[in-house]
Tab-separated table of C-alpha atoms in Angstrom:
chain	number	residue	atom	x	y	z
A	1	UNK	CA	87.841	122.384	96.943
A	2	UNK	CA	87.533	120.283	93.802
A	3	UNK	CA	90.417	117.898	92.447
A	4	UNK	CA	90.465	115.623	89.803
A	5	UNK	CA	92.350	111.958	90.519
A	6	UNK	CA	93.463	109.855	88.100
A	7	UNK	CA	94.219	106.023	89.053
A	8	UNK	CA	91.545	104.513	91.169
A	9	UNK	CA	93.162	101.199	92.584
A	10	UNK	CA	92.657	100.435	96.471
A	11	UNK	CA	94.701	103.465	97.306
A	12	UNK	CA	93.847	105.975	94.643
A	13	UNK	CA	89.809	104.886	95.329
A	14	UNK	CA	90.106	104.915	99.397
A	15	UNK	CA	91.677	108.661	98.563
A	16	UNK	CA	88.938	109.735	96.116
A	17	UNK	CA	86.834	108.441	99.298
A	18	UNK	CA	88.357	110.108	101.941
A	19	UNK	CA	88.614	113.019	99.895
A	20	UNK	CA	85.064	113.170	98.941
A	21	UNK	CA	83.960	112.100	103.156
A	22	UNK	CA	85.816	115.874	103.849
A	23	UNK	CA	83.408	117.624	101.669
A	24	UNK	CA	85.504	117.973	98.900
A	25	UNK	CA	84.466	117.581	94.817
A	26	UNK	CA	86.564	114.864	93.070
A	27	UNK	CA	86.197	113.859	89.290
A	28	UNK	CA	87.824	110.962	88.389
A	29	UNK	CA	89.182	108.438	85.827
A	30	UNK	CA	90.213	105.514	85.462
A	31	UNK	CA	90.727	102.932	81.921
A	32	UNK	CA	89.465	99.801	84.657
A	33	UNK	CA	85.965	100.241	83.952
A	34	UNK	CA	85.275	98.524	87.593
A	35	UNK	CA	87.515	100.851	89.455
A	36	UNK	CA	85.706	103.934	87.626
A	37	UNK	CA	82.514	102.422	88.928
A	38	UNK	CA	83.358	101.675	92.141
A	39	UNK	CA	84.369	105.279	92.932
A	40	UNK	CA	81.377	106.748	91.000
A	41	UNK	CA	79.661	105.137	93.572
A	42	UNK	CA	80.806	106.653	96.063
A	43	UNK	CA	79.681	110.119	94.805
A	44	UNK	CA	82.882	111.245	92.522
A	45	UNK	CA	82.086	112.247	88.969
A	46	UNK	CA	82.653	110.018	86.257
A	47	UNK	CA	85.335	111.014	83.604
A	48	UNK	CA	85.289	109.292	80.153
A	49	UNK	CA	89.098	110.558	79.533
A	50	UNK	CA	91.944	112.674	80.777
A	51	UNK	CA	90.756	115.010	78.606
A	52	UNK	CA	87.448	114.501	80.100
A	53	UNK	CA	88.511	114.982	83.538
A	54	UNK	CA	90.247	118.289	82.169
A	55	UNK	CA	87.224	119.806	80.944
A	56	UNK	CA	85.046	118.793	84.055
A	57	UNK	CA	87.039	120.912	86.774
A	58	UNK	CA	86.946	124.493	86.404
A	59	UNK	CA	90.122	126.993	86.717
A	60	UNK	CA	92.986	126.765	87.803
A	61	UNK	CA	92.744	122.693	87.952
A	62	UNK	CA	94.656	119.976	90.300
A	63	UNK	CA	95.059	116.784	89.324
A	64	UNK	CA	96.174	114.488	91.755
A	65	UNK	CA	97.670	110.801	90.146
A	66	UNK	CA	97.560	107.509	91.681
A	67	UNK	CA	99.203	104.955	89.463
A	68	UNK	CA	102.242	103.062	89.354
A	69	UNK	CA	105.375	104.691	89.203
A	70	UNK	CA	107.488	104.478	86.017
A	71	UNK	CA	106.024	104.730	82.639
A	72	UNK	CA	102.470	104.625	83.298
A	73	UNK	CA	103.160	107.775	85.490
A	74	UNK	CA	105.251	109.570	82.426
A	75	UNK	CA	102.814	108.814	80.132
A	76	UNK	CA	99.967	110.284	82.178
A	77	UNK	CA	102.169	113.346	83.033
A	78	UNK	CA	102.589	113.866	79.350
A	79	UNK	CA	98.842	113.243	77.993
A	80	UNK	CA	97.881	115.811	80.942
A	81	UNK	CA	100.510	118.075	79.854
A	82	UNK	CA	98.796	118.336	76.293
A	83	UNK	CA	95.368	119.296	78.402
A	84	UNK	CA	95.872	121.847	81.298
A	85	UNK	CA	97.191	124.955	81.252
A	86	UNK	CA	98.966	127.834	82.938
A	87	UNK	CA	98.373	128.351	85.990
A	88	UNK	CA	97.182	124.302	86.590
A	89	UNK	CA	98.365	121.740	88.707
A	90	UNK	CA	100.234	117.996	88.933
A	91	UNK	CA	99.922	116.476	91.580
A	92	UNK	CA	102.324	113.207	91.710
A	93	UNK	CA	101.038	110.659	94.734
A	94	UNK	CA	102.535	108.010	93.922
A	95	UNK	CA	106.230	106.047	94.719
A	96	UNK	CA	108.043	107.630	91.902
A	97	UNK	CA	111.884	107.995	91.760
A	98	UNK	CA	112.737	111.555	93.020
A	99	UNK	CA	114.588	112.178	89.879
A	100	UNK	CA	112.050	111.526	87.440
A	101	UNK	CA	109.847	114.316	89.959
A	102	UNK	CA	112.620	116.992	89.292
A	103	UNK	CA	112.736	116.302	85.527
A	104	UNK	CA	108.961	116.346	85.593
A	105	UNK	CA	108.505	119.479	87.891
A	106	UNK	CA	111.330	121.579	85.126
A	107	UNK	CA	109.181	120.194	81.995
A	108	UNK	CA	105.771	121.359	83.528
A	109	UNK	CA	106.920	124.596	84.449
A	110	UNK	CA	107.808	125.355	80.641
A	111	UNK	CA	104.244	124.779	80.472
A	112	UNK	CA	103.245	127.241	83.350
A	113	UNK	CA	101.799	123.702	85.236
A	114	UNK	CA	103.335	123.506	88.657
A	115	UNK	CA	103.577	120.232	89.881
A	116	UNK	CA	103.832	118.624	93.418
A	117	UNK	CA	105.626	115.597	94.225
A	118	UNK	CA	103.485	113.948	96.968
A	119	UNK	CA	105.238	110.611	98.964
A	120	UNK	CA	102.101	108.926	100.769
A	121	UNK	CA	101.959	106.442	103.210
A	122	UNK	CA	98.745	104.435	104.817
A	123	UNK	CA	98.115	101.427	102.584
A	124	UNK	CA	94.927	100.056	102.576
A	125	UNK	CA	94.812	101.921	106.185
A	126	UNK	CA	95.133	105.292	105.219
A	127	UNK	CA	90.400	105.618	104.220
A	128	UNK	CA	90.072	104.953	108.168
A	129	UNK	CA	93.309	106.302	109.901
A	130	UNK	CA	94.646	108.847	107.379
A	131	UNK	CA	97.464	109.153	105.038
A	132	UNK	CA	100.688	110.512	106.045
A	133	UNK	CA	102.012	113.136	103.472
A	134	UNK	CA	105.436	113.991	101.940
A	135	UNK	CA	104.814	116.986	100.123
A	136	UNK	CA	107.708	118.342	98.006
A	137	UNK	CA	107.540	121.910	94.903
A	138	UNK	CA	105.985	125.364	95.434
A	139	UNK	CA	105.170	126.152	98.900
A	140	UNK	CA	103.168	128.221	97.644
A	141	UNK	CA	101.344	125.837	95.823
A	142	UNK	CA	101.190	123.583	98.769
A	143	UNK	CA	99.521	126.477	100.662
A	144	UNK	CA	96.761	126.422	98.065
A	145	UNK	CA	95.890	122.897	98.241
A	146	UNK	CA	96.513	122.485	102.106
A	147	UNK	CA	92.716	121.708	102.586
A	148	UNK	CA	93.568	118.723	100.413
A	149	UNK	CA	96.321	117.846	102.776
A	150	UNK	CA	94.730	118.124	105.875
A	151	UNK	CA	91.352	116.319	104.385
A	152	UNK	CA	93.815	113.229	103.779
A	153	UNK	CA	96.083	112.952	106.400
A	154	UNK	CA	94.983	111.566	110.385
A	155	UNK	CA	94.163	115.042	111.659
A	156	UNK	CA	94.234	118.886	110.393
A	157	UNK	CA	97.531	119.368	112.173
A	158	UNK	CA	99.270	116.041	112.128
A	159	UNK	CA	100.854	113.775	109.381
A	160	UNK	CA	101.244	115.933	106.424
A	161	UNK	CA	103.930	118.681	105.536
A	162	UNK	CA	106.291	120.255	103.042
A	163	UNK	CA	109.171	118.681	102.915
A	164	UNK	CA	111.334	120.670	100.301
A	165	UNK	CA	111.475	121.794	96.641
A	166	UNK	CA	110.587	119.878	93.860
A	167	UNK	CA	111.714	115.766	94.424
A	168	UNK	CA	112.020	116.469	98.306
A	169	UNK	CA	108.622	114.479	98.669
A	170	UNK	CA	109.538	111.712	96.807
A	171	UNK	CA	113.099	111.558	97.887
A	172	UNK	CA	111.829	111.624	101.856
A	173	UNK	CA	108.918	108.785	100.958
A	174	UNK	CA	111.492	106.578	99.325
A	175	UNK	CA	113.953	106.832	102.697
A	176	UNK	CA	110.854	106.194	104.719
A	177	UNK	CA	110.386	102.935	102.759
A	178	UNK	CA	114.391	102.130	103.324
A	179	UNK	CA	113.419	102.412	106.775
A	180	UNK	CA	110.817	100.627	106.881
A	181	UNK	CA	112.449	97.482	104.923
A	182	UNK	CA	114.745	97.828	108.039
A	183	UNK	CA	111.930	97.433	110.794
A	184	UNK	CA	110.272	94.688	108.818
A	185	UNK	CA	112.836	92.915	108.600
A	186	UNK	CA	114.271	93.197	112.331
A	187	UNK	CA	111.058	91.617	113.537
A	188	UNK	CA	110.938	89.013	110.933
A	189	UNK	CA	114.400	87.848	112.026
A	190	UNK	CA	113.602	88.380	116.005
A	191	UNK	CA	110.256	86.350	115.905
A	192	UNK	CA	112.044	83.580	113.438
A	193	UNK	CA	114.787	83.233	116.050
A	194	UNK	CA	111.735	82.432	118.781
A	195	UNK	CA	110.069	80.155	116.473
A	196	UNK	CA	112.956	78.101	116.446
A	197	UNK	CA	113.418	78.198	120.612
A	198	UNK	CA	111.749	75.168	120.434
A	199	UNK	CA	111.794	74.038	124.061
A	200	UNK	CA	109.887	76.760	125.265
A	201	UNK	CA	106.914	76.584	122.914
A	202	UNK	CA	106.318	80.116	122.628
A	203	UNK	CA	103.194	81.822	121.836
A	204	UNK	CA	104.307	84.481	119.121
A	205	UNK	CA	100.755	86.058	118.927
A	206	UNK	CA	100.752	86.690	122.585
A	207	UNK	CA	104.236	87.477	122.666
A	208	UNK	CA	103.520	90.258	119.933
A	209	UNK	CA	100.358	91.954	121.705
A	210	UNK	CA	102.473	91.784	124.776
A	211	UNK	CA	105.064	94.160	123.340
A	212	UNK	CA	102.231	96.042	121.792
A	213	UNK	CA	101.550	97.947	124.968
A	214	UNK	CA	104.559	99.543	126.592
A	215	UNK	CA	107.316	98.072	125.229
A	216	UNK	CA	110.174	100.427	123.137
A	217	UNK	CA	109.457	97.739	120.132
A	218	UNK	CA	106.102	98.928	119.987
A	219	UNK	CA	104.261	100.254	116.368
A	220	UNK	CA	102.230	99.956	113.982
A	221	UNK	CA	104.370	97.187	112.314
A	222	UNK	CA	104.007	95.495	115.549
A	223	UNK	CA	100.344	95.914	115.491
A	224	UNK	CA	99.773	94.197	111.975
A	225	UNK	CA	102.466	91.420	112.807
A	226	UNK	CA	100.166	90.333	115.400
A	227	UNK	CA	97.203	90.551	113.243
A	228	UNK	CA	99.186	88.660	111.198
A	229	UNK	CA	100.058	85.521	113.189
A	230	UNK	CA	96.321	85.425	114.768
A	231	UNK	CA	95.321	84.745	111.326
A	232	UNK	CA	97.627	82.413	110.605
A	233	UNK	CA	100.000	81.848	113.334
A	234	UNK	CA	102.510	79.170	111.431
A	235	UNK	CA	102.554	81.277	108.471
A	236	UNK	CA	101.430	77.973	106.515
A	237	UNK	CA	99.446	80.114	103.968
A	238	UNK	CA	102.183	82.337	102.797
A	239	UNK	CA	105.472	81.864	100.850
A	240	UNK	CA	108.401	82.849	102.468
A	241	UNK	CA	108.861	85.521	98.948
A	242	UNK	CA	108.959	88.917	99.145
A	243	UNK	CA	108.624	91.672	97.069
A	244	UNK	CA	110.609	95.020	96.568
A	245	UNK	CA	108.503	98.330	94.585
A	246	UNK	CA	111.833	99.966	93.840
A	247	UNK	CA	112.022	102.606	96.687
A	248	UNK	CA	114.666	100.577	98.750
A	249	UNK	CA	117.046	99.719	96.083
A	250	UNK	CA	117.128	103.756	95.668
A	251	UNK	CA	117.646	104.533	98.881
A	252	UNK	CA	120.336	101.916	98.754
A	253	UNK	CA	122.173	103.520	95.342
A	254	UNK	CA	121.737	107.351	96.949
A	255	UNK	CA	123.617	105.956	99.999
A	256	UNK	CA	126.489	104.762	97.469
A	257	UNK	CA	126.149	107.938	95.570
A	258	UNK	CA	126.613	109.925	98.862
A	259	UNK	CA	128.902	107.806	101.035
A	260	UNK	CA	126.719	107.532	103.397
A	261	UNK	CA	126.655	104.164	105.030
A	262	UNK	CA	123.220	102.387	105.024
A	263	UNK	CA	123.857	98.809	106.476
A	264	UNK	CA	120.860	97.772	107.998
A	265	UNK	CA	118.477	99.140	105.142
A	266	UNK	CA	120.565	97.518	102.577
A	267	UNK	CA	120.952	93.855	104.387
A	268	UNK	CA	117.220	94.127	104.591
A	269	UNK	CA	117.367	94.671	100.427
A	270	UNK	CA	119.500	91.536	100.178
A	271	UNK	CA	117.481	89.020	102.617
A	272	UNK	CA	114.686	90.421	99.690
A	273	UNK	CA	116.369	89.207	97.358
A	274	UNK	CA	117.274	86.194	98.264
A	275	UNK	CA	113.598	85.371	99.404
A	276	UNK	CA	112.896	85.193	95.712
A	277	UNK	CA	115.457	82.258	94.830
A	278	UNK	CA	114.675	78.435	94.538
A	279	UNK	CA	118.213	76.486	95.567
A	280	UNK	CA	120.373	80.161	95.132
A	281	UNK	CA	123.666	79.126	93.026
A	282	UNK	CA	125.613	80.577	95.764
A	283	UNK	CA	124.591	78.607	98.551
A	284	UNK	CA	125.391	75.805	96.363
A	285	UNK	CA	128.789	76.980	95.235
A	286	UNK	CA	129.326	77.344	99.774
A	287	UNK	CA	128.963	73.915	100.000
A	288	UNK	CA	130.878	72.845	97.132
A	289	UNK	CA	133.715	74.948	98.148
A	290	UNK	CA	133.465	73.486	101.576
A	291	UNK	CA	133.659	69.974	99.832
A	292	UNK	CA	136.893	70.694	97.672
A	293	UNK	CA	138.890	71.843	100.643
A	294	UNK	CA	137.853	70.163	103.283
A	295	UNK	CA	136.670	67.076	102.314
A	296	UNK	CA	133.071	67.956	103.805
A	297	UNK	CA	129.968	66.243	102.999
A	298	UNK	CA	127.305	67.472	99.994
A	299	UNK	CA	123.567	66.993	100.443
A	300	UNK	CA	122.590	65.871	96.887
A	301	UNK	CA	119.965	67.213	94.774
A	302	UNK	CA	116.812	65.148	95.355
């Protein structure tokens, strides 16, 4: 099969890649003129334009999109809109809010596009190991491009499926990534906790490829913490900040929307959050507080 991709960043390139490995056709695009080279190099062909891209895959197209989530996807969606035709395809790979795939999936359609909303999951992992797949709109479309599928994800049987109608894919990828803050951040508070067991000097690296074999803890998360803490195993190198792409603080407001109770995924949002803040007011108002009614001692700004 032949698709056109559109967003050729680590992910969207390793794809394209992967993609092209299987024996499939890909034409691709870019604006980052390094990105566009990169994956020419690989064997894709080079598109100039969306429009480009358009006119370089023959009937009825798929274009698969790999770029952030937000407005650069909308205003893809809509320059692509002005360029296919009925009976074409969106394909949406990115993290976007399940929402905006439903609004986008109803607009298309008014064009005769269909459009799939496709969570993916891999990282930087997923050229060598495979992607895993969330695949949400048509089945029938989905049974069309299911070479695509099984060309991306670890095996032909494993690691992909449909997941719903229109939004399911996204709406399934962004409670995978609540879950994951979850794990992440269950190891990050065990191994801190052995860190500071001082008298027992513990190895953490050894302690995580112990559990890597056998143990009920055991994952891929596992895996790259110990990767992690062979390269560097004080953490020295890295600030204790950490980023959120949006998907948890959904999964967080669909919990409140639904009643559903969500307290481990949205503790894990918070300790985020608070990773980003130099001397948090809070903290500061604590001991203050502490000070007014009980008289107790203040450690003053430096």
């Amino acid at each position: 099969m032949e698709l056109g991709m559109v967003g050729l960043g680590r992910m969207g390139g390793n794809m394209a890649q992967r993609l092209m490995e299987g024996g499939h056709r890909v034409v691709a695009y870019d604006p980052a003129p390094h990105a566009m080279e990169a994956t020419a190099q690989r064997g894709a062909v080079r598109a100039s334009s969306l429009a480009d891209l358009v006119g370089k895959l023959a009937k009825p197209r798929a274009v698969w999109l790999m770029v952030p989530s937000g407005a650069p996807t909308e205003s893809a969606i809509d320059s692509l809109a002005t360029e296919l035709a009925q009976g074409d395809i969106v394909i949406d790979g990115g993290n976007s809010n399940y929402k905006d795939s439903m609004r986008r999936a109803n607009a298309l359609s008014e064009k005769g596009v269909a459009f799939l909303d496709v969570g993916t999951s891999g990282g930087i992992w997923g050229l060598k190991e495979g992607y895993c797949l969330m695949v949400g709109g048509d089945k029938r479309i989905f049974s069309h491009l299911e070479p695509i599928f099984k060309t991306l994800a670890p095996s032909a049987e494993h690691g992909y499926g449909y997941v719903g109608p229109s939004g399911a894919g996204h709406f399934v990828k962004m409670v995978h990534n609540g879950i994951e803050y979850g794990l992440m951040q269950a190891y990050a508070e065990g191994f801190e906790l052995m860190r500071a067991k001082t008298e027992f000097n513990l190895d953490l690296h050894q302690i995580a490829e112990t559990w890597r074999y056998g143990s009920v803890v055991r994952s891929w998360l596992l895996d790259l913490t110990a990767s992690a803490l062979k390269e560097d195993p004080t953490l020295e190198g890295i600030r204790a900040f950490v980023e959120d792409s949006g998907e948890g603080r959904w999964t967080v407001e669909e919990s409140i929307a639904l009643g559903i109770p969500l307290p481990v995924i949205t503790q894990a949002l918070q300790v985020r959050f608070r990773s980003r803040q130099e001397q948090p007011f809070g903290a500061k108002l604590l001991a203050a507080l502490r000070q007014q009614f009980g008289g107790h001692a203040v450690r003053e700004k430096e």
